[in-house]
Amino acid sequence: MAEQETAVLMLPDGRRIDLPVVIGSEGEQAVDISALRAESGFITLDDGYANTGSCRSAITYIDGERGILRYRGYPIEEIARRSSFTETAQLLIWGELPTADERSRFSQILTDNSALPEDFRRHFAGFPRDAHPMSIMSAMINALQSYDLPGLIIDCDEEFERVAASLMSKARTIAAAAYKSSISEPIQYPRYDLKYTENFLHMMFSRPHREYVASAEAAQALNLFFILHADHEQNCSTSTVRMVASGQANLYASVAAGVCALWGPLHGGANQAVMEMLTELSQTGQSARDYLERVKDRKNNIRLMGFGHRVYRNWDPRALLLKQAADDLLAAMQITDRRLDLARELEEIALHDDYFVARRLYPNVDFYSGIILTALGIPTEMFPVLFSIGRMPGWIANWKELHDDPKQRIYRPRQIYTGSPSRPWISTFKREPVNEMTGSFRFQIAA
Ligand code: ACO
């Protein structure tokens, strides 16, 4: 990484500040402003961090203009075609493709750590039946740390590997148990003879009197879903994990925070919102064209869920892979789903509509993923939970990268204060009533 050029900033008072330019391994350029305030008294302001590099990272590369995504240098298309989710996790976390021995060793650690402590059953029983599984997921991952006190201080590579594998493996067990609890069915134990994805499907769908055997197509589609969600550089939830980790919080606590950040409909909850949107359109008989007219009319405050991305201003390569996978899976399972047709229609119209073209809005990873999950029998409210299982390796890799960096400081952005200047205290009987509540939700997510 080169750091020789400088950029020049002229301040309103005529001062000239030289700022180092940082160039990444793919030629991305940044102006390093870390010393700006100390030198000039100025900070930079960037609402929503749209133009802020929060760290240097060697994990994932995205070129949003050209629709490129690579994990550790390997194109996502090649990983999707050739790898498994657990191998992809090793690549992301440790930086290199594992040897055959490393693969089987990691696989064994995943298997050894797949079961939850037996006491955990009581936690599941404590949630209301209609609790959203994301709230169970984040609470349970947080609770895991109470059962692994040695794992709270990671001081060697073996301990990190064990905790990382335990989190990846147990996340899947927790997700399936949360689902079983919500439908009043007995929680299934993981099996020691099944691979990662098949084991998850077993825990989701087996019953005491009937073992579920995942088809090859189902396992392959879910494997692809997990791979495509495994990392996506400094998105909302990964930044949250790094933020929490920068205060030296342990891996469990940092990842639990990531699950919470992922939940919202503009991030990991978008796959659920897409499916709800498609279901509503299908049930009400509203046409794709009419729905898009409503989206474009700003007073309706509706977004076309599964469209648009902060970084991709071109095709999201994950959406292309998932679109093909959705076609293949539905054909293999001989399913026809009106919602897949609707998704195709919405996409076709939007991609030729001035509103979407001008704003460079393309389908994102969530647009077709819900079709696949629905075909696999996964209920809609579990979609963000599956996203969180998939994103686990990325969160762990980012936590490790930060943890291993001796120069790492606590994340602590600044702000421009826009509130009242200093003012005298008002005694209770002289106070005016506060303003009425005016807040309202900004976006409706369903038709
Ligand atoms: N439907 C309609 N209009 C949209 C959409 C959409 N899905 N997305 C963006 N726009 C419009 C905005 O209204 C805005 O229009 P304006 O310039 O006339 O005001 C313009 O496009 C830019 O939108 P921003 O909100 O500034 O874009 P931002 O980068 O902040 O948001 C986001 C990105 C949150 C993904 C947005 O595109 C969105 O809400 N999409 C729908 C939700 C979604 O699918 N989220 C999943 C993202 S992928 C992931 O997290 C895994």
Coordinates of C-alpha atoms and ligand atoms in Angstrom, one line a residue:
M1 CA 0.0 0.0 0.0
A2 CA 1.6 3.3 -1.1
E3 CA 1.4 6.5 1.0
Q4 CA 3.6 9.0 -0.8
E5 CA 1.3 11.5 -2.5
T6 CA -0.5 14.4 -0.7
A7 CA -3.7 16.2 -1.3
V8 CA -4.0 19.9 -0.4
L9 CA -6.9 21.4 1.5
M10 CA -7.3 25.2 1.5
L11 CA -9.1 26.4 4.6
P12 CA -11.4 29.5 4.7
D13 CA -8.8 31.4 6.6
G14 CA -6.2 30.8 3.8
R15 CA -4.2 28.1 5.6
R16 CA -3.0 25.3 3.4
I17 CA -3.1 21.7 4.9
D18 CA -1.2 18.9 3.2
L19 CA -3.0 15.6 3.7
P20 CA -1.5 12.2 2.9
V21 CA -3.1 10.2 0.1
V22 CA -3.6 6.5 0.7
I23 CA -3.8 4.1 -2.2
G24 CA -5.3 0.6 -1.8
S25 CA -4.1 -2.6 -3.6
E26 CA -6.8 -2.1 -6.3
G27 CA -6.0 1.5 -6.8
E28 CA -8.7 3.0 -4.6
Q29 CA -7.7 6.4 -3.3
A30 CA -8.3 8.1 0.0
V31 CA -7.3 11.3 1.7
D32 CA -6.1 10.5 5.2
I33 CA -7.7 13.1 7.4
S34 CA -6.8 11.5 10.8
A35 CA -4.5 14.5 11.7
L36 CA -6.8 17.2 10.2
R37 CA -8.4 18.3 13.5
A38 CA -5.2 18.4 15.4
E39 CA -3.6 20.5 12.6
S40 CA -6.5 22.8 11.7
G41 CA -9.4 22.5 14.2
F42 CA -11.6 21.1 11.4
I43 CA -13.3 17.8 11.2
T44 CA -14.9 16.2 8.1
L45 CA -18.7 15.7 7.9
D46 CA -20.2 12.8 6.1
D47 CA -23.8 11.9 6.9
G48 CA -24.3 8.1 6.8
Y49 CA -20.6 7.6 6.2
A50 CA -21.3 7.4 2.4
N51 CA -17.8 8.7 1.6
T52 CA -15.8 7.6 4.6
G53 CA -13.3 4.8 4.8
S54 CA -13.5 3.6 8.4
C55 CA -10.5 1.2 8.2
R56 CA -8.0 -0.5 6.0
S57 CA -9.1 -4.1 5.4
A58 CA -7.7 -7.0 3.4
I59 CA -10.8 -9.2 3.5
T60 CA -13.3 -8.2 0.8
Y61 CA -13.1 -6.0 -2.3
I62 CA -16.1 -4.4 -4.0
D63 CA -16.1 -2.2 -7.1
G64 CA -19.7 -1.0 -7.1
E65 CA -19.3 0.8 -10.4
R66 CA -18.3 -2.4 -12.2
G67 CA -20.3 -4.9 -10.1
I68 CA -17.3 -6.7 -8.8
L69 CA -17.1 -8.6 -5.5
R70 CA -14.1 -10.6 -4.3
Y71 CA -13.3 -12.4 -1.1
R72 CA -9.6 -12.3 -0.3
G73 CA -9.0 -11.7 -4.0
Y74 CA -11.1 -14.5 -5.4
P75 CA -14.1 -13.5 -7.6
I76 CA -17.5 -14.3 -6.0
E77 CA -18.6 -16.1 -9.1
E78 CA -15.7 -18.6 -8.8
I79 CA -16.2 -19.1 -5.1
A80 CA -19.9 -19.6 -5.7
R81 CA -19.2 -22.3 -8.3
R82 CA -16.4 -24.1 -6.6
S83 CA -16.5 -23.7 -2.8
S84 CA -18.6 -24.6 0.2
F85 CA -19.8 -22.2 2.9
T86 CA -17.4 -23.6 5.5
E87 CA -14.4 -23.4 3.2
T88 CA -15.4 -19.8 2.2
A89 CA -15.5 -19.0 6.0
Q90 CA -12.0 -20.3 6.4
L91 CA -10.9 -18.2 3.4
L92 CA -12.5 -15.1 4.8
I93 CA -11.3 -15.5 8.4
W94 CA -7.7 -16.8 7.8
G95 CA -7.1 -15.2 4.5
E96 CA -6.1 -18.2 2.4
L97 CA -7.9 -21.2 0.9
P98 CA -7.5 -24.1 3.4
T99 CA -5.6 -27.3 2.6
A100 CA -7.5 -30.6 2.7
D101 CA -6.1 -31.2 6.2
E102 CA -7.2 -27.7 7.4
R103 CA -10.6 -28.2 5.9
S104 CA -11.2 -31.5 7.7
R105 CA -9.8 -30.1 10.9
F106 CA -12.2 -27.1 10.8
S107 CA -15.0 -29.3 9.8
Q108 CA -14.4 -31.5 12.9
I109 CA -14.2 -28.4 15.2
L110 CA -17.5 -27.2 13.8
T111 CA -19.1 -30.6 14.4
D112 CA -17.7 -30.8 18.0
N113 CA -19.1 -27.4 18.8
S114 CA -22.5 -27.7 17.2
A115 CA -24.6 -28.5 20.2
L116 CA -25.9 -25.9 22.6
P117 CA -25.5 -26.2 26.4
E118 CA -28.5 -28.2 27.6
D119 CA -29.5 -25.3 29.9
F120 CA -30.2 -23.2 26.8
R121 CA -33.6 -24.9 26.4
R122 CA -34.8 -22.9 29.3
H123 CA -33.9 -19.7 27.5
F124 CA -35.9 -20.6 24.4
A125 CA -38.9 -21.5 26.6
G126 CA -38.7 -18.0 28.1
F127 CA -39.5 -16.2 24.8
P128 CA -43.2 -15.6 23.8
R129 CA -44.2 -17.9 20.9
D130 CA -44.6 -14.9 18.5
A131 CA -41.2 -13.4 19.3
H132 CA -39.3 -12.4 16.2
P133 CA -36.5 -15.0 15.7
M134 CA -33.9 -12.1 15.2
S135 CA -34.5 -11.0 18.8
I136 CA -34.0 -14.6 19.9
M137 CA -30.9 -14.9 17.7
S138 CA -29.2 -11.8 19.1
A139 CA -30.1 -12.6 22.7
M140 CA -28.9 -16.2 22.5
I141 CA -25.6 -15.3 20.8
N142 CA -25.1 -12.8 23.6
A143 CA -26.0 -15.4 26.2
L144 CA -23.5 -17.9 24.7
Q145 CA -20.7 -15.9 26.3
S146 CA -21.9 -16.8 29.7
Y147 CA -21.3 -20.4 28.9
D148 CA -17.8 -19.9 27.5
L149 CA -15.9 -17.8 30.0
P150 CA -12.5 -19.0 28.7
G151 CA -13.6 -17.8 25.2
L152 CA -14.0 -14.2 26.4
I153 CA -10.3 -13.6 26.4
I154 CA -8.7 -14.8 23.2
D155 CA -4.9 -15.1 23.6
C156 CA -3.9 -17.8 21.2
D157 CA -4.8 -18.9 17.6
E158 CA -6.3 -22.2 18.8
E159 CA -8.7 -20.4 21.2
F160 CA -9.7 -18.1 18.5
E161 CA -10.3 -21.0 16.1
R162 CA -12.5 -22.8 18.7
V163 CA -14.6 -19.7 19.5
A164 CA -15.0 -18.8 15.8
A165 CA -16.1 -22.3 14.9
S166 CA -18.3 -22.5 18.0
L167 CA -20.1 -19.3 16.9
M168 CA -20.6 -20.4 13.3
S169 CA -21.8 -23.8 14.3
K170 CA -24.0 -22.7 17.2
A171 CA -25.6 -19.8 15.3
R172 CA -27.1 -22.4 13.0
T173 CA -28.3 -24.5 16.0
I174 CA -29.8 -21.4 17.7
A175 CA -31.6 -20.4 14.5
A176 CA -33.2 -23.8 14.0
A177 CA -34.1 -24.0 17.8
A178 CA -35.7 -20.5 17.7
Y179 CA -37.9 -21.7 14.8
K180 CA -38.8 -25.0 16.5
S181 CA -39.8 -23.1 19.7
S182 CA -42.0 -20.7 17.7
I183 CA -44.0 -23.6 16.2
S184 CA -44.1 -25.6 19.5
E185 CA -42.1 -28.5 18.1
P186 CA -39.3 -30.2 19.9
I187 CA -35.9 -28.7 19.3
Q188 CA -33.7 -31.1 17.2
Y189 CA -30.1 -31.9 18.2
P190 CA -27.5 -31.4 15.5
R191 CA -26.3 -34.6 13.9
Y192 CA -22.6 -35.5 13.7
D193 CA -22.7 -37.1 10.3
L194 CA -24.1 -34.2 8.3
K195 CA -22.4 -31.3 6.6
Y196 CA -23.1 -27.7 7.7
T197 CA -26.0 -26.9 5.5
E198 CA -27.7 -30.3 5.6
N199 CA -27.4 -30.3 9.3
F200 CA -29.1 -26.9 9.5
L201 CA -32.0 -28.1 7.3
H202 CA -32.2 -31.3 9.5
M203 CA -32.6 -29.2 12.7
M204 CA -35.1 -27.0 11.0
F205 CA -37.4 -29.6 9.5
S206 CA -36.8 -33.0 11.2
R207 CA -39.4 -34.1 13.7
P208 CA -39.1 -36.8 16.4
H209 CA -41.1 -39.3 14.2
R210 CA -39.8 -38.2 10.8
E211 CA -36.3 -37.4 9.7
Y212 CA -35.9 -34.7 7.1
V213 CA -33.5 -35.5 4.4
A214 CA -32.3 -32.5 2.4
S215 CA -32.2 -32.9 -1.4
A216 CA -28.9 -32.1 -3.1
E217 CA -30.6 -29.1 -4.8
A218 CA -31.9 -27.7 -1.6
A219 CA -28.5 -28.1 0.1
Q220 CA -26.7 -26.5 -2.9
A221 CA -29.1 -23.5 -3.0
L222 CA -28.7 -22.8 0.7
N223 CA -24.9 -23.3 0.5
L224 CA -24.9 -20.6 -2.3
F225 CA -27.1 -18.3 -0.2
F226 CA -24.7 -18.6 2.8
I227 CA -21.6 -18.0 0.6
L228 CA -23.1 -14.9 -1.1
H229 CA -24.0 -13.4 2.3
A230 CA -20.7 -14.3 3.9
D231 CA -19.1 -10.8 3.8
H232 CA -19.6 -7.5 2.2
E233 CA -16.9 -5.2 3.6
Q234 CA -18.0 -2.2 5.8
N235 CA -21.7 -2.5 5.7
C236 CA -24.0 -1.5 8.6
S237 CA -23.7 -4.7 10.6
T238 CA -20.0 -5.3 10.0
S239 CA -19.2 -1.7 10.9
T240 CA -21.2 -2.3 14.0
V241 CA -19.2 -5.4 14.9
R242 CA -16.0 -3.5 14.4
M243 CA -17.3 -0.5 16.4
V244 CA -18.2 -2.8 19.3
A245 CA -15.0 -4.8 19.0
S246 CA -12.9 -1.6 19.0
G247 CA -13.9 -1.1 22.6
Q248 CA -12.3 -4.5 23.1
A249 CA -15.6 -6.3 23.5
N250 CA -15.3 -10.1 23.1
L251 CA -16.2 -11.9 19.9
Y252 CA -19.7 -13.1 21.2
A253 CA -20.7 -9.6 22.3
S254 CA -19.5 -8.0 19.1
V255 CA -21.3 -10.5 16.8
A256 CA -24.5 -10.2 18.8
A257 CA -24.4 -6.5 18.1
G258 CA -24.0 -7.3 14.4
V259 CA -27.2 -9.4 14.5
C260 CA -29.1 -6.4 15.9
A261 CA -27.7 -4.1 13.3
L262 CA -28.6 -6.5 10.6
W263 CA -32.2 -6.7 11.6
G264 CA -33.5 -3.5 10.0
P265 CA -35.5 -3.5 6.7
L266 CA -32.9 -1.4 4.9
H267 CA -30.2 -4.0 5.7
G268 CA -30.6 -7.7 6.5
G269 CA -34.4 -7.4 7.0
A270 CA -34.8 -6.4 3.4
N271 CA -35.1 -10.0 2.2
Q272 CA -38.2 -10.4 4.5
A273 CA -39.6 -7.1 3.3
V274 CA -39.1 -8.2 -0.4
M275 CA -41.1 -11.4 0.2
E276 CA -43.8 -9.5 2.1
M277 CA -44.0 -7.1 -0.8
L278 CA -44.3 -9.9 -3.4
T279 CA -46.8 -11.8 -1.4
E280 CA -49.0 -8.7 -1.0
L281 CA -48.8 -8.0 -4.7
S282 CA -49.7 -11.6 -5.5
Q283 CA -52.6 -11.7 -3.1
T284 CA -54.1 -8.3 -4.0
G285 CA -53.6 -8.9 -7.7
Q286 CA -51.9 -5.5 -8.1
S287 CA -49.7 -5.4 -11.2
A288 CA -46.0 -4.8 -11.1
R289 CA -46.4 -1.7 -13.2
D290 CA -49.0 -0.2 -10.8
Y291 CA -46.9 -0.9 -7.8
L292 CA -43.9 0.8 -9.4
E293 CA -46.0 3.9 -10.1
R294 CA -46.8 4.0 -6.4
V295 CA -43.1 3.6 -5.5
K296 CA -42.2 6.5 -7.8
D297 CA -44.9 8.8 -6.3
R298 CA -42.8 10.1 -3.4
K299 CA -45.7 11.0 -1.2
N300 CA -46.4 7.3 -0.8
N301 CA -43.0 6.8 1.0
I302 CA -42.7 3.3 -0.5
R303 CA -39.4 1.8 -1.7
L304 CA -39.0 -1.1 -4.1
M305 CA -37.5 -3.5 -1.6
G306 CA -34.5 -5.5 -2.9
F307 CA -33.5 -2.6 -5.2
G308 CA -30.7 -0.1 -4.8
H309 CA -27.5 -0.3 -2.9
R310 CA -25.2 2.2 -1.3
V311 CA -22.1 0.8 -3.0
Y312 CA -23.4 -1.0 -6.2
R313 CA -24.4 1.5 -8.8
N314 CA -24.5 -1.3 -11.3
W315 CA -25.6 -5.0 -11.0
D316 CA -25.0 -6.6 -7.6
P317 CA -23.2 -9.7 -8.7
R318 CA -24.9 -11.7 -5.9
A319 CA -28.3 -10.8 -7.4
L320 CA -27.3 -12.3 -10.7
L321 CA -26.2 -15.5 -9.1
L322 CA -29.3 -15.8 -7.0
K323 CA -31.6 -15.1 -9.9
Q324 CA -30.1 -18.0 -11.8
A325 CA -30.2 -20.2 -8.6
A326 CA -33.9 -19.3 -8.0
D327 CA -34.7 -20.4 -11.6
D328 CA -32.8 -23.6 -11.2
L329 CA -34.2 -24.5 -7.8
L330 CA -37.8 -23.9 -8.7
A331 CA -37.4 -25.9 -11.9
A332 CA -35.7 -28.8 -10.0
M333 CA -38.4 -28.8 -7.3
Q334 CA -41.1 -28.4 -10.0
I335 CA -42.6 -25.4 -8.1
T336 CA -44.4 -22.5 -9.8
D337 CA -44.6 -19.4 -7.7
R338 CA -46.4 -16.3 -8.9
R339 CA -44.1 -14.3 -6.8
L340 CA -41.0 -15.2 -8.9
D341 CA -42.9 -14.1 -12.0
L342 CA -43.8 -10.8 -10.2
A343 CA -40.1 -10.3 -9.2
R344 CA -39.1 -10.8 -12.8
E345 CA -41.7 -8.3 -14.0
L346 CA -40.8 -5.7 -11.4
E347 CA -37.1 -6.1 -12.4
E348 CA -37.8 -5.9 -16.1
I349 CA -39.9 -2.7 -15.8
A350 CA -37.7 -1.0 -13.2
L351 CA -34.5 -1.6 -15.3
H352 CA -36.1 0.4 -18.1
D353 CA -37.8 3.1 -16.1
D354 CA -36.3 6.6 -15.9
Y355 CA -36.8 6.8 -12.2
F356 CA -34.7 3.7 -11.5
V357 CA -32.2 4.3 -14.3
A358 CA -31.5 7.9 -13.3
R359 CA -30.8 6.8 -9.7
R360 CA -28.8 3.7 -10.8
L361 CA -31.0 1.3 -8.9
Y362 CA -30.5 -2.4 -9.6
P363 CA -31.7 -5.5 -7.9
N364 CA -29.6 -6.3 -4.8
V365 CA -28.8 -9.6 -3.0
D366 CA -32.2 -9.6 -1.3
F367 CA -34.4 -9.4 -4.5
Y368 CA -34.2 -13.1 -5.4
S369 CA -33.0 -14.7 -2.1
G370 CA -36.5 -14.8 -0.6
I371 CA -37.8 -16.9 -3.5
I372 CA -35.1 -19.5 -2.8
L373 CA -35.7 -19.5 0.9
T374 CA -39.4 -19.8 0.5
A375 CA -39.0 -22.8 -1.9
L376 CA -36.9 -24.4 0.8
G377 CA -39.7 -24.0 3.3
I378 CA -38.1 -21.3 5.4
P379 CA -40.7 -19.0 6.8
T380 CA -40.4 -15.3 6.0
E381 CA -39.5 -14.0 9.5
M382 CA -36.5 -16.4 9.5
F383 CA -35.0 -14.8 6.4
P384 CA -32.9 -12.2 8.3
V385 CA -31.8 -15.0 10.7
L386 CA -30.5 -17.0 7.7
F387 CA -28.7 -13.9 6.5
S388 CA -27.0 -13.6 10.0
I389 CA -25.8 -17.2 9.8
G390 CA -24.3 -16.5 6.4
R391 CA -22.7 -13.2 7.5
M392 CA -21.1 -14.8 10.6
P393 CA -17.7 -15.5 8.9
G394 CA -17.5 -11.9 7.7
W395 CA -18.2 -10.6 11.1
I396 CA -15.6 -13.0 12.6
A397 CA -13.0 -12.1 10.0
N398 CA -13.5 -8.4 10.6
W399 CA -13.3 -8.9 14.4
K400 CA -10.1 -10.8 14.0
E401 CA -8.6 -8.2 11.6
L402 CA -9.2 -5.5 14.1
H403 CA -8.2 -7.6 17.1
D404 CA -4.9 -8.5 15.4
D405 CA -4.0 -4.9 14.5
P406 CA -1.6 -3.5 17.2
K407 CA -2.4 0.1 16.0
Q408 CA -6.1 -0.3 16.5
R409 CA -7.8 2.5 18.5
I410 CA -11.3 2.7 19.8
Y411 CA -13.8 3.8 17.1
R412 CA -15.1 7.2 18.1
P413 CA -16.5 9.5 15.4
R414 CA -17.1 13.2 16.1
Q415 CA -20.1 15.3 15.3
I416 CA -21.1 18.8 14.4
Y417 CA -23.3 19.9 17.3
T418 CA -26.5 21.7 16.1
G419 CA -28.4 22.0 19.4
S420 CA -29.0 25.0 21.6
P421 CA -26.1 27.2 22.8
S422 CA -25.5 27.3 26.5
R423 CA -28.6 28.6 28.3
P424 CA -29.8 29.2 31.9
W425 CA -31.8 26.5 33.8
I426 CA -35.6 27.0 33.9
S427 CA -37.5 26.2 37.1
T428 CA -40.4 23.7 36.7
F429 CA -43.3 26.1 37.0
K430 CA -41.9 28.4 34.3
R431 CA -41.5 25.7 31.6
E432 CA -43.4 25.6 28.3
P433 CA -44.9 22.3 27.2
V434 CA -42.6 20.3 24.9
N435 CA -43.5 20.0 21.3
E436 CA -46.0 17.3 20.3
M437 CA -44.5 14.1 18.9
T438 CA -44.1 14.5 15.2
G439 CA -42.0 11.5 14.3
S440 CA -43.3 9.0 11.9
F441 CA -41.9 6.0 10.1
R442 CA -40.1 7.2 7.0
F443 CA -40.6 4.2 4.8
Q444 CA -43.5 1.9 4.4
I445 CA -42.2 -1.5 3.4
A446 CA -45.3 -3.2 2.1
A447 CA -47.9 -2.3 -0.5
Ligands
ACO1 N1 -37.0 2.2 -4.3 C1 -37.3 3.5 -4.7 N2 -36.4 4.5 -4.6 C2 -35.2 4.2 -4.1 C3 -34.8 3.0 -3.7 C4 -35.8 1.9 -3.7 N3 -35.5 0.7 -3.4 N4 -33.6 3.0 -3.2 C5 -33.1 4.3 -3.3 N5 -34.1 5.0 -3.9 C6 -34.0 6.4 -4.3 C7 -34.1 7.3 -3.1 O1 -35.4 7.7 -2.8 C8 -33.3 8.5 -3.5 O2 -34.0 9.3 -4.4 P1 -33.8 10.9 -4.5 O3 -32.4 11.1 -4.9 O4 -34.8 11.3 -5.5 O5 -34.1 11.4 -3.1 C9 -32.2 7.8 -4.3 O6 -32.7 6.6 -4.8 C10 -30.9 7.5 -3.5 O7 -31.3 6.7 -2.4 P2 -30.6 6.8 -1.0 O8 -31.6 6.4 0.1 O9 -29.8 8.1 -0.8 O10 -29.6 5.6 -1.2 P3 -28.8 5.0 0.0 O11 -27.5 4.6 -0.6 O12 -28.8 5.8 1.2 O13 -29.6 3.7 0.3 C11 -30.5 1.5 0.3 C12 -29.3 2.4 -0.1 C13 -30.8 1.7 1.8 C14 -30.1 0.1 0.0 C15 -31.7 1.9 -0.5 O14 -31.4 1.7 -1.9 C16 -33.0 1.2 -0.1 O15 -33.7 1.6 0.8 N6 -33.3 0.0 -0.8 C17 -34.4 -0.8 -0.4 C18 -34.0 -1.6 0.8 C19 -33.1 -2.8 0.4 O16 -33.3 -3.5 -0.5 N7 -32.1 -3.0 1.3 C20 -31.1 -4.0 1.1 C21 -29.8 -3.5 0.8 S1 -28.6 -4.8 0.5 C22 -28.2 -5.3 2.0 O17 -28.2 -4.5 3.0 C23 -27.8 -6.6 2.2

